[in-house]
């Protein structure tokens, strides 16, 4: 029986693997077909002298079909649906026109270049859609509802109504927005605020869906339905921002239809009108019209941008910066404001001990040993930081033999235990009365003013030492902000942390404008204010709470160590978590835009020149193709300079 089950499981695993492989192939199908088309063209060109004429033509037809299938299908369907022509359709017609007059290779190359660019765009769009499914997975599908006689029943989250009582155990994710009606806990709100430090939650305090109750079970009175929760709003904002089109996109769409109509109408007129008005034969008119269709195709214009942009993207990738599209690299040089999240972006995202003060009556080494022994029983981020600090201070003697008993976690207050028959505690100031803590009053006031979190060490209800912890600023942050100032780019901090901590960090790195206690919707609102002022804005963040802002900004920049949602939502990823890469990429973007402008001016000049000389009868088809393809090669080579 067991062997049969194992065999069945192996068959299921193999089947699942095949399905996964097929799904991956389907996702990348367009890119695979575009590359395959290019390979066929290259092979046909290399072995042209060895191939029969019929096979040579057949291979080009195959390259046409494989490379042009998706773009041709998209062009035809878009034309039918929106009743307007597009560049996709023009490229297909131009390629067919080139083939119709015997220039199969040129037509196939037109198809390949356009298909490859379209495939990369499709691949990027599909990747960017994954953040929504990642967000959805963080929201529980069911909630435990308290019914009559205190019984608990599971219900789908959509069926939970306002005023229902939801039970959440320690360690579980909170399924819905509400107010604590019973119990207390410490909540990890990083999915909402982005802050690494958990927040104490007591009776009548608000909690949010998607956050985690760490160390205490609670009962929540529901205040909002699932569709109206703050977490759901984050999802909705990401979706909305991704679907919005920039003015540049709208302009290109309008220009696209106009350009195609102009070319096609001009070609149609040139097929017949010159034979009627000028001393041209009908055959010569059709011949000149076919040349016009080839030389007027936007192949050189496409090559003006794509190679330079991809070269710039490759250059930045070597330095640990990933872009999800050429348009994002282009916009970097036009930025006027960059907004930064604090935790995990300007700071390292994890608290560390920055200060330690002990009462003279107590030996510091003993306090380190006891603090380490107690805190290592806790999973709280502050406890981990204190444990690491004590271990470092104790050095080789960090492995102490103290016996700690009756270790208890007091939700939202701290942790305590019995050491050698005496009570020791680490946590908030509640451990002692005001007179006991008077010795540390001045030093704790100073530490708090610096935006640091103070943890008190208590011995038999007397405070004997304090640890100060802070999320430290990244070593390169100040230099990066200074470099952005030289680029005349304004910087602003948007953080969910409190005012004093935020202002302390902002002052340290040189940021003058900040908005503290800023929830995701407030970050989006602030960015929209900048956008309404017609300013190009970038947002730098690392958390789930930053996702709506990353999607709203002209450029979303995420840290490589950030959450999956932030990585998927962003347009640019700092894989080395180095903020200095931002001003470096801006310099690279400015160079790229200069090269693109050169290419566009050159390619347009060549197209105009070819069209005029064709109309005057100066050039024939071979020279037209040489001029058209030659200009394409030149702009590609110019764009490849960005690889240096």
Coordinates of C-alpha atoms in Angstrom, one line a residue:
X1 CA 0.0 0.0 0.0
X2 CA 2.8 2.4 1.0
X3 CA 4.8 1.6 -2.2
X4 CA 1.6 2.2 -4.3
X5 CA 1.1 5.6 -2.6
X6 CA 4.8 6.6 -3.2
X7 CA 4.5 5.6 -6.9
X8 CA 1.3 7.6 -7.2
X9 CA 3.0 10.6 -5.5
X10 CA 5.9 10.4 -8.0
X11 CA 3.5 10.3 -10.9
X12 CA 1.7 13.4 -9.6
X13 CA 5.0 15.2 -9.0
X14 CA 6.2 14.4 -12.6
X15 CA 2.8 15.6 -13.9
X16 CA 3.0 18.8 -11.9
X17 CA 6.6 19.4 -13.2
X18 CA 5.4 19.0 -16.8
X19 CA 2.5 21.4 -16.3
X20 CA 4.8 23.9 -14.6
X21 CA 7.3 23.6 -17.6
X22 CA 4.5 24.1 -20.1
X23 CA 3.1 27.1 -18.3
X24 CA 6.6 28.7 -18.2
X25 CA 6.9 28.0 -22.0
X26 CA 3.5 29.7 -22.7
X27 CA 4.4 32.7 -20.6
X28 CA 7.7 33.2 -22.6
X29 CA 6.2 32.0 -25.9
X30 CA 6.3 35.4 -27.7
X31 CA 9.9 36.0 -26.7
X32 CA 10.9 32.5 -27.8
X33 CA 9.2 32.9 -31.2
X34 CA 10.9 36.3 -31.8
X35 CA 14.3 34.9 -31.0
X36 CA 13.6 31.8 -33.2
X37 CA 12.7 34.1 -36.1
X38 CA 16.0 35.9 -35.7
X39 CA 17.9 32.6 -35.6
X40 CA 16.2 31.4 -38.8
X41 CA 17.1 34.7 -40.6
X42 CA 20.7 34.4 -39.5
X43 CA 21.0 30.8 -40.6
X44 CA 19.4 31.6 -44.0
X45 CA 21.7 34.5 -44.5
X46 CA 24.9 32.5 -43.6
X47 CA 24.0 29.6 -45.8
X48 CA 22.3 31.4 -48.6
X49 CA 24.7 30.2 -51.3
X50 CA 24.1 26.6 -50.3
X51 CA 20.3 26.6 -50.2
X52 CA 18.0 26.0 -53.1
X53 CA 15.9 29.1 -54.0
X54 CA 12.6 27.4 -53.0
X55 CA 14.0 26.5 -49.5
X56 CA 15.6 29.9 -49.1
X57 CA 12.1 31.5 -49.7
X58 CA 10.4 29.0 -47.5
X59 CA 12.7 29.7 -44.6
X60 CA 12.0 33.4 -44.9
X61 CA 8.2 32.7 -45.0
X62 CA 8.7 30.7 -41.8
X63 CA 10.6 33.5 -40.2
X64 CA 7.9 35.9 -41.2
X65 CA 5.2 33.8 -39.7
X66 CA 7.0 32.9 -36.4
X67 CA 8.3 36.4 -35.8
X68 CA 5.2 38.3 -37.0
X69 CA 2.5 36.1 -35.5
X70 CA 1.9 37.9 -32.2
X71 CA 2.5 41.5 -33.5
X72 CA 0.4 40.8 -36.6
X73 CA -2.4 39.3 -34.6
X74 CA -2.2 42.2 -32.1
X75 CA -2.2 44.7 -34.9
X76 CA -5.2 43.2 -36.7
X77 CA -7.3 42.7 -33.5
X78 CA -6.5 46.2 -32.3
X79 CA -7.5 47.6 -35.6
X80 CA -10.8 45.7 -35.6
X81 CA -11.5 46.5 -31.9
X82 CA -10.6 50.2 -31.9
X83 CA -11.2 50.8 -35.6
X84 CA -7.8 52.5 -36.1
X85 CA -4.6 51.5 -37.7
X86 CA -1.4 51.0 -35.7
X87 CA 2.4 50.6 -36.2
X88 CA 2.2 46.8 -35.7
X89 CA 0.1 46.6 -38.8
X90 CA 2.3 49.0 -40.8
X91 CA 5.4 46.9 -40.0
X92 CA 3.7 43.8 -41.2
X93 CA 2.5 45.5 -44.4
X94 CA 6.0 47.0 -45.0
X95 CA 7.7 43.6 -44.6
X96 CA 5.2 41.9 -47.0
X97 CA 5.8 44.8 -49.4
X98 CA 9.5 44.3 -49.3
X99 CA 9.0 40.6 -49.9
X100 CA 6.6 41.3 -52.7
X101 CA 9.3 43.0 -54.7
X102 CA 11.9 40.4 -53.9
X103 CA 13.6 41.7 -50.7
X104 CA 12.8 38.8 -48.4
X105 CA 15.7 39.3 -46.0
X106 CA 15.0 43.0 -45.4
X107 CA 11.3 42.3 -44.8
X108 CA 12.2 39.5 -42.3
X109 CA 14.6 41.7 -40.4
X110 CA 11.9 44.4 -40.1
X111 CA 9.6 41.8 -38.6
X112 CA 12.3 40.4 -36.2
X113 CA 13.3 43.8 -34.7
X114 CA 9.7 44.8 -34.1
X115 CA 8.7 41.4 -32.8
X116 CA 11.6 41.2 -30.4
X117 CA 10.9 44.6 -28.9
X118 CA 7.2 43.7 -28.5
X119 CA 8.1 40.4 -26.8
X120 CA 10.3 42.1 -24.3
X121 CA 7.5 44.6 -23.5
X122 CA 5.0 41.7 -23.1
X123 CA 7.4 39.8 -20.8
X124 CA 7.9 42.9 -18.6
X125 CA 4.2 43.5 -18.3
X126 CA 3.5 39.9 -17.3
X127 CA 6.2 40.1 -14.6
X128 CA 4.8 43.3 -13.2
X129 CA 1.4 41.8 -12.8
X130 CA 2.6 39.3 -10.2
X131 CA 2.6 41.8 -7.3
X132 CA -1.2 41.6 -7.2
X133 CA -1.2 37.8 -6.6
X134 CA 1.6 38.2 -4.0
X135 CA -0.6 40.8 -2.2
X136 CA -3.6 38.5 -2.3
X137 CA -1.7 35.7 -0.8
X138 CA -1.0 37.8 2.3
X139 CA -4.7 38.3 3.1
X140 CA -6.3 35.4 4.9
X141 CA -9.2 33.8 3.1
X142 CA -11.0 32.8 6.3
X143 CA -11.7 34.3 9.7
X144 CA -12.6 32.6 13.0
X145 CA -15.9 34.2 14.1
X146 CA -17.2 34.0 17.7
X147 CA -20.8 32.8 17.6
X148 CA -23.3 31.9 20.3
X149 CA -22.1 30.5 23.6
X150 CA -18.5 31.5 22.8
X151 CA -18.2 28.9 20.0
X152 CA -15.8 29.7 17.2
X153 CA -16.6 29.0 13.5
X154 CA -14.6 29.6 10.4
X155 CA -16.1 31.8 7.7
X156 CA -14.9 33.0 4.3
X157 CA -13.6 36.5 4.7
X158 CA -16.2 37.9 2.3
X159 CA -19.0 36.8 4.7
X160 CA -17.6 38.6 7.8
X161 CA -19.9 41.5 8.7
X162 CA -19.3 44.7 10.6
X163 CA -19.7 44.2 14.4
X164 CA -18.8 40.5 14.2
X165 CA -16.2 39.3 16.7
X166 CA -13.1 37.7 15.2
X167 CA -10.7 35.6 17.2
X168 CA -7.0 35.7 16.3
X169 CA -4.4 33.5 18.0
X170 CA -0.8 34.5 18.7
X171 CA 1.3 34.2 15.5
X172 CA -1.6 34.4 13.1
X173 CA -2.3 37.0 10.5
X174 CA -5.2 39.4 11.3
X175 CA -7.8 38.8 8.6
X176 CA -9.8 42.1 8.8
X177 CA -9.8 45.7 10.1
X178 CA -11.3 46.2 13.5
X179 CA -10.8 47.2 17.2
X180 CA -9.5 45.0 19.9
X181 CA -12.4 44.0 22.2
X182 CA -10.5 41.6 24.4
X183 CA -6.8 40.8 25.0
X184 CA -3.6 42.5 24.1
X185 CA -0.7 41.7 21.8
X186 CA 2.2 43.1 19.9
X187 CA 1.5 43.5 16.2
X188 CA 3.9 43.4 13.3
X189 CA 2.5 46.1 11.1
X190 CA 5.3 46.1 8.5
X191 CA 2.9 45.2 5.7
X192 CA 1.0 48.4 6.4
X193 CA 3.5 51.0 7.8
X194 CA 6.7 49.4 6.7
X195 CA 8.2 49.8 10.2
X196 CA 10.3 46.9 11.4
X197 CA 9.5 47.4 15.1
X198 CA 6.2 45.7 16.3
X199 CA 3.6 47.9 17.9
X200 CA 1.9 47.2 21.2
X201 CA -1.9 46.9 20.8
X202 CA -4.3 47.0 23.8
X203 CA -8.1 47.3 24.3
X204 CA -10.0 49.5 21.9
X205 CA -7.0 50.1 19.7
X206 CA -7.3 49.6 15.9
X207 CA -5.7 46.7 14.1
X208 CA -5.5 46.1 10.3
X209 CA -5.9 43.2 7.9
X210 CA -2.6 41.7 6.7
X211 CA -0.7 42.4 9.9
X212 CA 0.4 39.7 12.4
X213 CA -0.4 39.3 16.1
X214 CA 2.9 38.2 17.5
X215 CA 2.6 37.2 21.1
X216 CA -1.0 37.4 22.4
X217 CA -4.4 36.1 21.3
X218 CA -7.0 38.8 20.8
X219 CA -10.7 39.3 20.0
X220 CA -11.5 41.9 17.3
X221 CA -14.7 43.7 16.7
X222 CA -15.0 44.2 12.9
X223 CA -15.3 47.8 11.8
X224 CA -14.9 47.4 8.0
X225 CA -15.9 44.7 5.5
X226 CA -13.0 42.9 3.7
X227 CA -13.6 44.9 0.6
X228 CA -13.0 48.1 2.5
X229 CA -10.0 47.2 4.6
X230 CA -6.8 49.2 4.4
X231 CA -5.0 46.2 3.0
X232 CA -7.5 45.8 0.2
X233 CA -7.1 49.5 -0.5
X234 CA -3.4 48.9 -1.0
X235 CA -4.2 46.2 -3.6
X236 CA -6.7 48.5 -5.3
X237 CA -4.2 51.4 -5.5
X238 CA -1.5 49.2 -7.0
X239 CA -4.0 48.0 -9.6
X240 CA -5.2 51.5 -10.4
X241 CA -1.7 53.0 -10.7
X242 CA -0.6 50.2 -13.0
X243 CA -3.5 50.7 -15.4
X244 CA -3.1 54.5 -15.6
X245 CA -1.4 55.7 -18.8
X246 CA 1.1 58.6 -18.8
X247 CA 0.6 61.6 -21.1
X248 CA 3.6 60.3 -23.1
X249 CA 1.9 57.0 -23.7
X250 CA -1.3 58.7 -24.8
X251 CA 0.6 60.9 -27.2
X252 CA 2.4 57.9 -28.8
X253 CA -0.9 56.1 -29.3
X254 CA -2.4 59.2 -31.1
X255 CA 0.7 59.7 -33.2
X256 CA 0.8 56.0 -34.1
X257 CA -2.6 56.0 -35.8
X258 CA -1.8 59.2 -37.7
X259 CA 1.6 58.0 -38.9
X260 CA 0.2 54.8 -40.2
X261 CA -2.6 56.5 -42.1
X262 CA -0.2 59.0 -43.6
X263 CA 2.2 56.3 -44.9
X264 CA -0.6 54.0 -46.3
X265 CA -2.5 56.8 -47.9
X266 CA 0.7 58.2 -49.5
X267 CA 1.7 54.7 -50.7
X268 CA -1.8 54.1 -52.2
X269 CA -1.7 57.5 -54.0
X270 CA 1.8 57.0 -55.3
X271 CA 0.8 53.6 -56.8
X272 CA -1.5 55.3 -59.4
X273 CA -1.3 59.1 -59.3
X274 CA 2.2 59.7 -60.7
X275 CA 1.3 57.5 -63.7
X276 CA -1.6 59.9 -64.3
X277 CA 0.0 63.2 -63.7
X278 CA 3.7 62.6 -64.5
X279 CA 5.5 60.9 -67.2
X280 CA 5.6 57.6 -65.3
X281 CA 4.4 54.2 -66.3
X282 CA 2.0 52.3 -64.0
X283 CA 4.7 49.7 -63.3
X284 CA 7.1 52.5 -62.3
X285 CA 4.5 54.1 -60.0
X286 CA 3.9 50.8 -58.2
X287 CA 7.6 50.2 -58.0
X288 CA 8.2 53.6 -56.4
X289 CA 5.3 53.1 -54.0
X290 CA 6.9 49.8 -52.8
X291 CA 10.2 51.6 -52.2
X292 CA 8.3 54.2 -50.2
X293 CA 6.6 51.5 -48.1
X294 CA 10.0 50.1 -47.3
X295 CA 11.9 53.3 -46.6
X296 CA 9.0 54.9 -44.7
X297 CA 8.8 52.0 -42.2
X298 CA 9.9 53.0 -38.7
X299 CA 12.6 50.4 -38.4
X300 CA 15.4 53.0 -38.0
X301 CA 13.3 54.9 -35.5
X302 CA 12.8 51.7 -33.5
X303 CA 16.5 51.0 -33.6
X304 CA 17.2 54.6 -32.5
X305 CA 15.8 53.9 -29.1
X306 CA 15.9 50.2 -28.4
X307 CA 19.7 49.3 -28.7
X308 CA 20.8 52.4 -26.8
X309 CA 18.2 51.8 -24.1
X310 CA 19.1 48.0 -23.8
X311 CA 22.8 48.9 -23.8
X312 CA 22.2 51.4 -21.0
X313 CA 20.1 48.8 -19.1
X314 CA 22.9 46.2 -19.5
X315 CA 25.5 48.7 -18.3
X316 CA 23.4 49.5 -15.2
X317 CA 22.8 45.8 -14.6
X318 CA 26.6 45.2 -14.4
X319 CA 26.5 47.7 -11.5
X320 CA 23.6 46.0 -9.7
X321 CA 20.7 48.1 -11.0
X322 CA 17.9 46.4 -12.8
X323 CA 15.3 48.1 -15.0
X324 CA 12.0 46.6 -16.1
X325 CA 11.8 48.6 -19.3
X326 CA 13.7 51.2 -21.4
X327 CA 11.1 53.9 -20.8
X328 CA 12.0 53.9 -17.1
X329 CA 15.7 54.4 -17.8
X330 CA 14.7 57.3 -20.1
X331 CA 12.6 59.0 -17.4
X332 CA 15.4 58.9 -14.8
X333 CA 17.1 62.0 -16.3
X334 CA 13.9 64.0 -16.1
X335 CA 13.2 63.5 -12.4
X336 CA 12.7 66.6 -10.3
X337 CA 11.7 65.0 -7.0
X338 CA 12.7 61.7 -5.3
X339 CA 10.7 60.5 -2.3
X340 CA 12.3 58.0 0.1
X341 CA 10.7 55.6 2.5
X342 CA 12.7 55.5 5.8
X343 CA 12.9 52.0 7.2
X344 CA 14.8 49.5 5.0
X345 CA 15.5 52.3 2.5
X346 CA 17.4 55.1 4.1
X347 CA 18.0 53.0 7.1
X348 CA 19.1 49.3 7.2
X349 CA 15.7 48.1 8.4
X350 CA 16.8 46.3 11.5
X351 CA 17.4 47.8 15.0
X352 CA 20.8 47.7 16.6
X353 CA 22.0 48.7 20.1
X354 CA 23.6 52.1 19.9
X355 CA 24.0 53.0 23.6
X356 CA 24.3 51.1 26.9
X357 CA 24.2 52.7 30.4
X358 CA 24.5 50.7 33.7
X359 CA 24.1 51.8 37.3
X360 CA 27.5 52.1 39.0
X361 CA 26.4 49.5 41.6
X362 CA 26.2 46.8 39.0
X363 CA 28.9 45.1 36.9
X364 CA 28.3 45.6 33.2
X365 CA 29.4 42.1 32.3
X366 CA 26.8 40.6 34.7
X367 CA 24.1 42.6 33.1
X368 CA 25.2 41.5 29.6
X369 CA 25.1 37.9 30.7
X370 CA 21.7 38.1 32.3
X371 CA 20.2 40.2 29.4
X372 CA 21.5 37.7 26.9
X373 CA 20.2 34.7 28.8
X374 CA 16.7 36.2 29.0
X375 CA 16.4 37.8 25.6
X376 CA 17.5 34.8 23.7
X377 CA 14.2 33.2 24.8
X378 CA 12.3 35.9 22.8
X379 CA 11.8 36.3 19.0
X380 CA 11.2 40.0 19.2
X381 CA 13.4 42.1 16.9
X382 CA 14.6 44.2 19.9
X383 CA 15.5 41.0 21.8
X384 CA 17.6 39.7 18.9
X385 CA 19.5 43.0 18.7
X386 CA 20.2 43.0 22.5
X387 CA 21.3 39.4 22.3
X388 CA 23.7 40.1 19.5
X389 CA 25.1 43.2 21.3
X390 CA 25.6 41.3 24.5
X391 CA 27.3 38.4 22.7
X392 CA 29.7 40.8 21.0
X393 CA 30.5 42.5 24.3
X394 CA 31.1 39.3 26.1
X395 CA 33.4 38.0 23.4
X396 CA 34.8 34.5 24.0
X397 CA 32.9 34.3 27.3
X398 CA 29.5 34.9 25.6
X399 CA 28.4 31.3 26.3
X400 CA 27.4 31.8 29.9
X401 CA 26.1 29.1 32.2
X402 CA 23.4 31.2 33.9
X403 CA 20.2 29.3 34.6
X404 CA 17.1 31.2 33.8
X405 CA 13.7 29.9 35.0
X406 CA 10.1 31.1 34.8
X407 CA 10.7 33.1 31.6
X408 CA 7.6 35.0 30.8
X409 CA 6.7 37.3 27.9
X410 CA 4.5 40.1 29.0
X411 CA 2.8 41.2 25.8
X412 CA 3.7 44.8 24.8
X413 CA 5.8 45.3 28.0
X414 CA 8.8 43.0 27.9
X415 CA 10.2 39.8 29.1
X416 CA 11.3 38.5 32.5
X417 CA 12.7 35.5 34.4
X418 CA 14.3 34.3 37.6
X419 CA 18.1 34.2 37.7
X420 CA 19.7 32.7 40.8
X421 CA 16.5 33.1 42.7
X422 CA 16.2 36.8 41.8
X423 CA 13.7 38.5 39.5
X424 CA 15.1 40.2 36.3
X425 CA 13.2 41.9 33.6
X426 CA 13.8 43.7 30.3
X427 CA 11.3 46.0 28.7
X428 CA 9.4 49.2 29.4
X429 CA 9.7 51.7 32.3
X430 CA 6.7 50.1 34.0
X431 CA 9.2 47.8 35.7
X432 CA 9.9 50.4 38.3
X433 CA 8.4 53.5 39.9
X434 CA 9.5 57.0 39.1
X435 CA 12.0 57.3 41.9
X436 CA 13.8 54.1 40.9
X437 CA 14.3 55.4 37.3
X438 CA 15.4 58.9 38.4
X439 CA 19.1 58.0 37.9
X440 CA 18.5 57.4 34.2
X441 CA 16.0 60.2 33.6
X442 CA 18.4 62.6 31.9
X443 CA 20.1 60.0 29.7
X444 CA 16.8 58.4 28.6
X445 CA 15.4 61.8 27.7
X446 CA 18.4 62.4 25.6
X447 CA 18.2 59.0 23.9
X448 CA 14.5 59.4 23.2
X449 CA 15.1 62.9 21.7
X450 CA 17.5 61.2 19.3
X451 CA 14.7 58.9 18.1
X452 CA 16.0 55.8 19.8
X453 CA 14.0 53.1 21.5
X454 CA 14.9 52.6 25.2
X455 CA 14.8 49.1 26.8
X456 CA 15.1 49.1 30.6
X457 CA 16.8 46.3 32.6
X458 CA 15.1 45.7 36.0
X459 CA 16.4 43.9 39.0
X460 CA 13.9 43.2 41.8
X461 CA 11.7 46.1 40.6
X462 CA 14.6 48.5 40.3
X463 CA 16.0 49.8 37.0
X464 CA 19.7 49.0 36.9
X465 CA 20.6 49.6 33.2
X466 CA 19.2 50.8 29.9
X467 CA 19.8 49.8 26.3
X468 CA 19.1 52.3 23.5
X469 CA 18.3 50.9 20.0
X470 CA 17.9 52.5 16.7
X471 CA 17.5 51.5 13.0
X472 CA 20.8 52.8 11.8
X473 CA 21.2 54.9 8.6
X474 CA 22.8 53.3 5.6
X475 CA 26.4 54.3 5.3
X476 CA 26.0 55.6 1.7
X477 CA 22.7 57.5 2.3
X478 CA 24.2 60.9 3.1
X479 CA 26.5 60.8 0.0
X480 CA 23.6 59.7 -2.2
X481 CA 21.4 62.6 -1.0
X482 CA 24.2 65.0 -1.6
X483 CA 24.8 63.7 -5.1
X484 CA 21.1 64.2 -5.9
X485 CA 21.3 67.8 -4.7
X486 CA 24.1 68.4 -7.2
X487 CA 21.7 67.0 -9.9
X488 CA 19.2 69.7 -8.6
X489 CA 16.7 66.9 -7.6
X490 CA 14.7 67.6 -4.5
X491 CA 14.4 64.8 -1.9
X492 CA 11.6 64.1 0.6
X493 CA 11.1 61.4 3.2
X494 CA 7.7 59.7 3.5
X495 CA 7.6 57.4 6.5
X496 CA 5.1 55.6 8.8
X497 CA 7.4 56.2 11.8
X498 CA 6.9 59.0 14.4
X499 CA 7.9 62.6 13.9
X500 CA 10.9 62.7 16.2
X501 CA 12.5 59.5 14.8
X502 CA 11.8 60.6 11.2
X503 CA 13.2 64.1 11.8
X504 CA 16.4 62.7 13.4
X505 CA 17.1 60.4 10.4
X506 CA 16.2 63.1 7.9
X507 CA 18.6 65.5 9.5
X508 CA 21.4 62.9 9.6
X509 CA 21.2 62.3 5.8
X510 CA 20.5 65.9 4.7
X511 CA 16.8 65.6 3.8
X512 CA 14.9 68.8 4.6
X513 CA 11.3 67.9 3.8
X514 CA 9.5 64.9 5.4
X515 CA 6.0 63.6 6.2
X516 CA 5.9 61.3 9.3
X517 CA 3.2 58.8 10.4
X518 CA 2.4 58.4 6.8
X519 CA 0.1 55.4 5.8
X520 CA 0.1 54.0 2.3
X521 CA -2.8 56.2 1.1
X522 CA -1.1 59.3 2.5
X523 CA 2.1 58.5 0.6
X524 CA 0.1 58.1 -2.6
X525 CA -1.7 61.4 -2.0
X526 CA 1.6 63.3 -1.5
X527 CA 3.0 61.8 -4.7
X528 CA -0.1 62.8 -6.6
X529 CA 0.3 66.4 -5.3
X530 CA 3.8 66.4 -6.8
X531 CA 2.5 64.9 -10.1
X532 CA -0.3 67.5 -10.2
X533 CA 2.4 70.1 -10.2
X534 CA 3.7 68.5 -13.4
X535 CA 6.9 67.3 -11.7
X536 CA 8.5 64.0 -12.5
X537 CA 8.6 62.0 -9.3
X538 CA 10.4 58.8 -8.2
X539 CA 9.6 56.8 -5.1
X540 CA 12.2 54.6 -3.3
X541 CA 10.9 51.9 -1.0
X542 CA 11.2 48.3 0.1
X543 CA 8.0 47.2 1.8
X544 CA 4.5 46.1 1.0
X545 CA 3.2 49.4 2.3
X546 CA 5.3 51.2 -0.3
X547 CA 3.8 49.2 -3.2
X548 CA 1.0 51.8 -4.0
X549 CA 3.4 54.7 -3.9
X550 CA 5.9 52.7 -6.1
X551 CA 3.2 52.1 -8.6
X552 CA 1.9 55.7 -8.5
X553 CA 5.2 57.4 -9.1
X554 CA 6.7 58.0 -12.5
X555 CA 9.5 55.7 -11.4
X556 CA 9.2 53.1 -8.6
X557 CA 12.6 52.2 -7.2
X558 CA 12.9 49.2 -4.8
X559 CA 15.7 47.9 -2.7
X560 CA 17.0 44.5 -3.7
X561 CA 16.4 43.2 -0.1
X562 CA 12.8 44.5 -0.1
X563 CA 9.6 42.4 -0.2
X564 CA 8.5 40.5 -3.3
X565 CA 5.6 42.9 -3.7
X566 CA 7.9 46.0 -3.7
X567 CA 10.2 44.3 -6.2
X568 CA 7.4 43.3 -8.6
X569 CA 5.7 46.7 -8.4
X570 CA 8.8 48.8 -8.9
X571 CA 10.3 49.8 -12.3
X572 CA 13.9 49.8 -11.1
X573 CA 15.6 47.5 -8.5
X574 CA 18.8 48.3 -6.5
X575 CA 20.1 44.7 -6.2
X576 CA 23.1 45.8 -4.1
X577 CA 20.9 48.0 -1.9
X578 CA 23.2 50.9 -2.7
X579 CA 21.5 54.3 -2.8
X580 CA 24.6 55.8 -4.6
X581 CA 23.5 53.9 -7.7
X582 CA 20.5 56.3 -8.1
X583 CA 22.6 59.4 -9.0
X584 CA 24.9 57.2 -11.1
X585 CA 21.9 55.9 -13.1
X586 CA 20.6 59.5 -13.6
X587 CA 24.0 60.4 -15.2
X588 CA 23.7 57.3 -17.4
X589 CA 20.2 58.2 -18.4
X590 CA 21.2 61.7 -19.5
X591 CA 23.9 60.2 -21.7
X592 CA 21.4 57.7 -23.1
X593 CA 18.8 60.4 -23.9
X594 CA 21.5 62.4 -25.8
X595 CA 22.4 59.4 -27.9
X596 CA 18.7 58.7 -28.6
X597 CA 18.1 62.3 -29.7
X598 CA 21.1 62.0 -32.1
X599 CA 19.7 58.7 -33.5
X600 CA 16.2 60.0 -33.9
X601 CA 17.4 63.2 -35.7
X602 CA 19.6 61.1 -38.0
X603 CA 17.1 58.4 -38.8
X604 CA 14.3 60.9 -39.5
X605 CA 16.7 62.9 -41.8
X606 CA 17.6 59.7 -43.7
X607 CA 13.9 58.7 -44.1
X608 CA 13.0 62.2 -45.4
X609 CA 16.0 62.1 -47.7
X610 CA 15.1 58.7 -49.1
X611 CA 11.5 59.6 -49.6
X612 CA 12.4 62.8 -51.5
X613 CA 15.0 61.0 -53.7
X614 CA 12.6 58.2 -54.3
X615 CA 9.9 60.6 -55.5
X616 CA 12.4 62.4 -57.7
X617 CA 13.4 59.0 -59.2
X618 CA 17.0 59.3 -58.1
X619 CA 17.3 56.0 -56.2
X620 CA 16.0 52.5 -57.0
X621 CA 15.0 49.8 -54.5
X622 CA 18.5 48.4 -53.7
X623 CA 19.8 51.9 -52.9
X624 CA 16.6 52.5 -50.9
X625 CA 17.1 49.4 -48.9
X626 CA 20.8 50.1 -48.4
X627 CA 20.0 53.6 -47.2
X628 CA 17.3 52.4 -44.9
X629 CA 19.1 49.4 -43.5
X630 CA 22.4 51.4 -43.4
X631 CA 20.9 54.1 -41.3
X632 CA 19.5 51.4 -39.0
X633 CA 22.9 49.8 -38.5
X634 CA 24.5 53.2 -37.8
X635 CA 22.0 54.1 -35.1
X636 CA 22.4 50.7 -33.6
X637 CA 26.2 51.1 -33.4
X638 CA 25.8 54.6 -32.0
X639 CA 23.4 53.1 -29.3
X640 CA 25.9 50.4 -28.4
X641 CA 28.3 53.0 -27.2
X642 CA 26.2 52.9 -24.0
X643 CA 27.8 49.5 -23.2
X644 CA 31.1 51.2 -22.4

